[in-house]
Coordinates of C-alpha atoms in Angstrom, one line a residue:
Chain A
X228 CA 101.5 -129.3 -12.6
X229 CA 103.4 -126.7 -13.6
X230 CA 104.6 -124.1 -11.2
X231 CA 106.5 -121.0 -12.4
X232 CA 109.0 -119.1 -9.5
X233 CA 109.9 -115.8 -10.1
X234 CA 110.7 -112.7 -7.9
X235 CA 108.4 -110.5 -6.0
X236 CA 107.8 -107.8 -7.1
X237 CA 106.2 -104.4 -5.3
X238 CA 103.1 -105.0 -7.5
X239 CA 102.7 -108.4 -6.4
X240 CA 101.8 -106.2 -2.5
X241 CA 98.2 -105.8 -3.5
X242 CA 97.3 -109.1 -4.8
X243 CA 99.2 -110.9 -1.5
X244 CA 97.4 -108.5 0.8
X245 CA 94.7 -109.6 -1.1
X246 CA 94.1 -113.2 -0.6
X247 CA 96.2 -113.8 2.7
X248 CA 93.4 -114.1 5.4
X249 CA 91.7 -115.6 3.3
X250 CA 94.6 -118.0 2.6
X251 CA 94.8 -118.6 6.5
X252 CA 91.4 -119.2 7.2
X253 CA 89.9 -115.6 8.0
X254 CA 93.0 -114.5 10.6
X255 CA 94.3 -111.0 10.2
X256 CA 97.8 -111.6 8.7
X257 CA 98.3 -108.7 6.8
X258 CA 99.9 -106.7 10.1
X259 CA 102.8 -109.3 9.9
X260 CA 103.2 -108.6 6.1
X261 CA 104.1 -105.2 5.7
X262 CA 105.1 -103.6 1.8
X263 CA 108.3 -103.2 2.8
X264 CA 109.4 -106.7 2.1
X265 CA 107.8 -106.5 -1.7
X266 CA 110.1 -103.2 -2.0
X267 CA 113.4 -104.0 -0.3
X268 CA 114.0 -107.6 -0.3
X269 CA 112.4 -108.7 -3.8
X270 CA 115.8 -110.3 -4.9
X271 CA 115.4 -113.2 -1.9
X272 CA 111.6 -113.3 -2.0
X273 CA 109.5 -115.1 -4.6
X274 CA 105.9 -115.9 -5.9
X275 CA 104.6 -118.9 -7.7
X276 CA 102.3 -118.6 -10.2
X277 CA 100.2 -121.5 -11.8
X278 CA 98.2 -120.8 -15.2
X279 CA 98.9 -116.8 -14.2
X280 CA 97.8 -117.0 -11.1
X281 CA 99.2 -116.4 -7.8
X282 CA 99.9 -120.2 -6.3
X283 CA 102.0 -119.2 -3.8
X284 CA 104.7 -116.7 -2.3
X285 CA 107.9 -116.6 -0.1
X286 CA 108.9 -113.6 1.9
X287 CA 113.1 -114.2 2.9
X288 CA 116.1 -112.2 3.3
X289 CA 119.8 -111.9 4.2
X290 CA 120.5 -111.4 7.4
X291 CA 122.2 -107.6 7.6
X292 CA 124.0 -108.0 11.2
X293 CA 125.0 -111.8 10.8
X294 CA 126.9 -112.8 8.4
X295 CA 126.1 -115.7 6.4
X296 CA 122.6 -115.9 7.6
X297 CA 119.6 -115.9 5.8
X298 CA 116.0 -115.8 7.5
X299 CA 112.5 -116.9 5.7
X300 CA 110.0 -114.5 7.1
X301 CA 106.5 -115.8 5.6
X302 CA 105.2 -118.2 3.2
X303 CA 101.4 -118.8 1.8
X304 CA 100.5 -120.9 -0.3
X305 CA 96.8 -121.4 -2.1
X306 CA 94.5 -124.0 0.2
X307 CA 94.1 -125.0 -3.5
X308 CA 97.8 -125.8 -4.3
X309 CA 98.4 -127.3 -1.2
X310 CA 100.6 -130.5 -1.9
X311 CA 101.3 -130.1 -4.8
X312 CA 104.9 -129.1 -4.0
X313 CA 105.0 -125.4 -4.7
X314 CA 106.3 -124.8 -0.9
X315 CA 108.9 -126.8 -1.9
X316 CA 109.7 -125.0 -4.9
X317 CA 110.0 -121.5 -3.2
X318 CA 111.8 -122.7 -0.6
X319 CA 114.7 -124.1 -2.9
X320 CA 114.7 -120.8 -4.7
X321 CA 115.2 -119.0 -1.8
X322 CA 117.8 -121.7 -0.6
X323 CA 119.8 -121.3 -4.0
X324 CA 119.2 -117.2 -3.6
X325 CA 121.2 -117.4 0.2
X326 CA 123.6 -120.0 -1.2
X327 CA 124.8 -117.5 -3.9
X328 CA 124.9 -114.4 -1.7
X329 CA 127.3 -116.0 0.4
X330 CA 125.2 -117.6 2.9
X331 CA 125.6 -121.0 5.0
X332 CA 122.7 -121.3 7.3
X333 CA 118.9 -120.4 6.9
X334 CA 116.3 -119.9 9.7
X335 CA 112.6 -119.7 10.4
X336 CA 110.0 -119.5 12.8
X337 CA 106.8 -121.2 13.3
X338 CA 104.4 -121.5 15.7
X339 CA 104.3 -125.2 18.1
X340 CA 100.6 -125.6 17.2
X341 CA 101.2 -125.2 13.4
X342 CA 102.1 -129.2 13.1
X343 CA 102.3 -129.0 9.3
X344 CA 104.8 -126.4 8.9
X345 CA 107.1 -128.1 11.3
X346 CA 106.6 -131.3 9.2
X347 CA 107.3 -129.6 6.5
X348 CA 110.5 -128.1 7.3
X349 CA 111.4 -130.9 8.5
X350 CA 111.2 -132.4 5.1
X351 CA 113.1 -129.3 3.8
X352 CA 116.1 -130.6 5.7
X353 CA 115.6 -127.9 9.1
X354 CA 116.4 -128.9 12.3
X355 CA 114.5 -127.8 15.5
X356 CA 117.0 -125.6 17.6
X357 CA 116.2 -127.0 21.9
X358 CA 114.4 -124.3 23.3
X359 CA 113.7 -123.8 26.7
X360 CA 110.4 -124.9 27.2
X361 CA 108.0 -128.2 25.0
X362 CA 104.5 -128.2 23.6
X363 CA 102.9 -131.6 22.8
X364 CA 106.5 -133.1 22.7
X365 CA 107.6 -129.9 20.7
X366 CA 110.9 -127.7 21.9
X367 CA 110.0 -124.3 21.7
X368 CA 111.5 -120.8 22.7
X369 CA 108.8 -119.4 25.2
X370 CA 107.9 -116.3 24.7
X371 CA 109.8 -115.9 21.5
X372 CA 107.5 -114.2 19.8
X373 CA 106.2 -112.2 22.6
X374 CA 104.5 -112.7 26.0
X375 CA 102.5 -115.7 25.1
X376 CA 104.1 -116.3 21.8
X377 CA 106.3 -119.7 21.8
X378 CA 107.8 -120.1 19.0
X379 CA 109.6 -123.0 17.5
X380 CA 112.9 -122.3 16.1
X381 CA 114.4 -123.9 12.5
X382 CA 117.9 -123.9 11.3
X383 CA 119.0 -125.3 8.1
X384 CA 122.6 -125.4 6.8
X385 CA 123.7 -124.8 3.3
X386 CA 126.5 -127.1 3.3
X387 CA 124.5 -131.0 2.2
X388 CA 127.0 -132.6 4.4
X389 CA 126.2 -130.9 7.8
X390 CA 122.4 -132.3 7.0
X391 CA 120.7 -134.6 8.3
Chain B
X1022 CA 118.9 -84.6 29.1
X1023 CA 121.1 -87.1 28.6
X1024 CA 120.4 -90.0 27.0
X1025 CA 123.0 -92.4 25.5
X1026 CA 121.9 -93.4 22.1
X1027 CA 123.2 -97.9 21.3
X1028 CA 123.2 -100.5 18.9
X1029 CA 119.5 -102.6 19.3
X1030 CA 119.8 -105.9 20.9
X1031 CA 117.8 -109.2 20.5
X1032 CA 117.9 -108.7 24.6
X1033 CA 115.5 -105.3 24.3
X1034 CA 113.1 -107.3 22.4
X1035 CA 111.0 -108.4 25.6
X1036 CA 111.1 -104.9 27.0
X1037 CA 109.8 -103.0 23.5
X1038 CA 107.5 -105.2 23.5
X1039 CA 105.9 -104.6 27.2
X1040 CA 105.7 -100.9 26.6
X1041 CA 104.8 -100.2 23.1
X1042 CA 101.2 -101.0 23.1
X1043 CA 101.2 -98.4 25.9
X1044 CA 103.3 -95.8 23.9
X1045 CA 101.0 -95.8 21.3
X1046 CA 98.1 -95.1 24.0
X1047 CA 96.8 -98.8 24.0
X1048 CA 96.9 -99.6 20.0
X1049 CA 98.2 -103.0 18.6
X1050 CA 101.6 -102.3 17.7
X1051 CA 103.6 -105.8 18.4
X1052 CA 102.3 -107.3 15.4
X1053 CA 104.1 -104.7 13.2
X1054 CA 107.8 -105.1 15.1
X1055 CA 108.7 -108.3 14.8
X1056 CA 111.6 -109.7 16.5
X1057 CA 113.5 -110.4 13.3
X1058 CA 114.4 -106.3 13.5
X1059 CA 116.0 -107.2 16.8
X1060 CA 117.9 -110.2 15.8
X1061 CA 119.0 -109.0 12.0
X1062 CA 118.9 -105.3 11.5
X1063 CA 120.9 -104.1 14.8
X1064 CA 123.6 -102.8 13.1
X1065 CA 121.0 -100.1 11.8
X1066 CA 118.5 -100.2 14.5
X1067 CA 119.4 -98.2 17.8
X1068 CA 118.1 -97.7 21.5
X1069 CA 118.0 -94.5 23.6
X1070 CA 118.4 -94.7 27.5
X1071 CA 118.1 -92.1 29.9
X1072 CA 118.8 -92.8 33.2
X1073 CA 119.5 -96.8 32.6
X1074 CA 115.4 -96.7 30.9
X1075 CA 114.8 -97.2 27.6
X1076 CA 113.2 -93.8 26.3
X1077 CA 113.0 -94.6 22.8
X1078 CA 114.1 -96.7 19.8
X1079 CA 114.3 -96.7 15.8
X1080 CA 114.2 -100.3 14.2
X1081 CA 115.7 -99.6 10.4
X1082 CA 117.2 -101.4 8.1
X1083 CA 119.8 -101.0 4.7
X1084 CA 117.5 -101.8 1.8
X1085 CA 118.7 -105.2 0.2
X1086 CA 117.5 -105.1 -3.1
X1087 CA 117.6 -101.1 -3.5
X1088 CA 121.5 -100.0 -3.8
X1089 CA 121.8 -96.6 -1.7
X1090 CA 118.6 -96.7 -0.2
X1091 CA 118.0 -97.5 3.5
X1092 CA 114.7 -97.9 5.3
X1093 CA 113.2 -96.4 8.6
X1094 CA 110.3 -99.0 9.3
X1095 CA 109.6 -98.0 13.2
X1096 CA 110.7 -95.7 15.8
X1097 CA 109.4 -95.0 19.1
X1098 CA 109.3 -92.7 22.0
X1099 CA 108.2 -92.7 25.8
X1100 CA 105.5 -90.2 25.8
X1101 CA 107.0 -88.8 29.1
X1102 CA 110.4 -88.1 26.5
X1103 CA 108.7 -86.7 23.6
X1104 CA 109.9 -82.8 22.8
X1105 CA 113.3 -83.8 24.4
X1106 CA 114.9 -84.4 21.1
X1107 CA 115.4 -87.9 21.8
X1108 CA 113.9 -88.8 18.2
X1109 CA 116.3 -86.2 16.8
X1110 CA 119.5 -88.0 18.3
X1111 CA 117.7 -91.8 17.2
X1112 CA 117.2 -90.4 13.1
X1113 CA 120.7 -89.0 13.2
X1114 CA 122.0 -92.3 14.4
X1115 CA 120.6 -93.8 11.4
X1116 CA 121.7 -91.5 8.9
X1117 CA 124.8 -91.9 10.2
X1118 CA 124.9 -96.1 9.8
X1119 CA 123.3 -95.7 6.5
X1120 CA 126.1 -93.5 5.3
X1121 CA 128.5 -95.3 6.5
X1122 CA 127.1 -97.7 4.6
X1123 CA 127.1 -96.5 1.5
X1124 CA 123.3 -95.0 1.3
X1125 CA 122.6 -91.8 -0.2
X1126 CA 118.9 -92.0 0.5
X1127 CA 116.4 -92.8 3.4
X1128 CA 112.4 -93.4 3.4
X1129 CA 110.0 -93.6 5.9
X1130 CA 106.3 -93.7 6.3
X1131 CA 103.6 -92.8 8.2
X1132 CA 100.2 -92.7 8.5
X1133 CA 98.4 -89.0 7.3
X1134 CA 96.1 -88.8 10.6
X1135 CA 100.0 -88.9 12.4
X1136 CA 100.5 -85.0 11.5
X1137 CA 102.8 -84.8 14.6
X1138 CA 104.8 -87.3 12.6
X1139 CA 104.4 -85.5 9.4
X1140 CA 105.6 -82.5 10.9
X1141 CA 108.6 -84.5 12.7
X1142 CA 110.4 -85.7 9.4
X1143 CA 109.7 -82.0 7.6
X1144 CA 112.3 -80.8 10.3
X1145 CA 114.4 -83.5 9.9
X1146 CA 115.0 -83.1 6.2
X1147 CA 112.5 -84.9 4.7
X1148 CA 110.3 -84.4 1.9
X1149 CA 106.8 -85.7 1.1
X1150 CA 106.6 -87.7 -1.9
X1151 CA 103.6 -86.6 -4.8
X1152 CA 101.2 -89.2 -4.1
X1153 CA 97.7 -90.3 -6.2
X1154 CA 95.5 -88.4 -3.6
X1155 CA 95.3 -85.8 -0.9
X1156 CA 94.1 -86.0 2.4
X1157 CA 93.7 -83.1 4.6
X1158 CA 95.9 -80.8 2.3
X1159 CA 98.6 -83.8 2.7
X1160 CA 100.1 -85.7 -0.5
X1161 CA 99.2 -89.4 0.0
X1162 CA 99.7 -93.2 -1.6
X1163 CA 96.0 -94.9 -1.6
X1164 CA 96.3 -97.8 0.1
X1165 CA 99.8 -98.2 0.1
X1166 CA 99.0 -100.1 3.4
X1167 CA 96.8 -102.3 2.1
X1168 CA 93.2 -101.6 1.4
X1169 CA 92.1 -98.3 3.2
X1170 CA 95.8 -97.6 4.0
X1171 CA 96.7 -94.5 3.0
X1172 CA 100.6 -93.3 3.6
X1173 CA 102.7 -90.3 3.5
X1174 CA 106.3 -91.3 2.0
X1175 CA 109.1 -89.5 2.9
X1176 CA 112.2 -89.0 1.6
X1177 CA 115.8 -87.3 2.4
X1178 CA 119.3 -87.5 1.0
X1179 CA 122.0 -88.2 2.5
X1180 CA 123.8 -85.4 0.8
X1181 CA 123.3 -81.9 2.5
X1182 CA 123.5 -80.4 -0.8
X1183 CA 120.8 -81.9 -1.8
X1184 CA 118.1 -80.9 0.9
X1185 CA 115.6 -78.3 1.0

């Protein structure tokens, strides 16, 4: 399987917007997905394509206030591509996009209930920051998102030797 | 009126959140502010109080992949503040950072049913962008929100010389 990772792009808007319920199983995402990120950050967000198509996509950016952060804002990749490592792919392109702006750290968000994401960033070398609060076993930041919204909280340094 | 015009905080997160739904007479708005504005744009992103209360707020940002270009994504007002000029003193705050930071641009968007808003960024210097269609008389971008999302662009430069 070959995956190609390239920059968004502002045309690459309509086909996301396109496919991302649908991608997440009917819910409305497109609210949390807004065209500003495919105009003003397309140098740290990327898309996948497999065969020509749309596989996958990664919406990230530098932090503007803190320095040397980076922050991945939303991922979605195909029900169809799933593990098949294209995740992985964008998320080392984005890694390698903070790394040579300067950055040491990257952070996301996901939600407690979404047990594959936190598996996967765990795999992608994140720690989970303590919160103040657990789900299932799960730290989490209550409220973090909102009332109602716990969130659980990733960090990930640049440096390989402060991994784990 | 005075209202002391600040940098955003991750702290004024919670209490955005608890009144904008209201502000926008009971409409979904949480969805589209996302606490990353509060945590990685404050440098551009202000808060007006009057009286110790929050009575408005711009979340904005320095585009990151646009040289000179800097974004206003959301700004908001008490209803009990609006014709006070307290969205007057939040854009001028932002023009200001965005200079400062090197921008000799800024955009915005809104909706064309939001003529109050249209009619807002005319007096602050903007100027509506040719779109692909008209609605009401008003130049607009077909579903440059998605499908069935039709948006007035706006731009204004930084440089007085260069406004109507």
């Amino acid at each position: 399987m070959t995956f190609r990772i390239r920059q968004l792009s502002t045309a690459d808007y309509s086909s996301v917007i396109s496919v991302i319920d649908q991608w997440w199983g009917g819910r409305q995402m497109a609210d949390l997905l807004p065209r500003l990120f495919f105009e003003h950050f397309t140098d740290t967000s990327f898309a996948a394509e497999r065969d020509g198509q749309l596989a996958g996509f990664l919406a990230g950016f530098i932090s503007q206030s803190r320095p040397g952060e980076a922050y991945i804002h939303f991922v979605g990749v195909d029900p169809a591509q799933r593990g098949s490592g294209v995740g992985r792919l964008l998320y080392e392109a984005f890694f390698e996009a903070a790394e040579a702006r300067g950055c040491v750290l990257v952070r996301a968000v996901t939600s407690p209930v979404n047990r594959g994401s936190v598996a996967f960033h765990q795999r992608m070398g994140f720690q989970l920051e303590p919160g103040d609060a657990q789900v299932d076993g799960i730290p989490v930041f209550s409220g973090y998102g909102g009332p109602g919204g716990d969130r659980v909280r990733f960090i990930r340094s640049l440096r390989a030797s402060e991994r784990p």
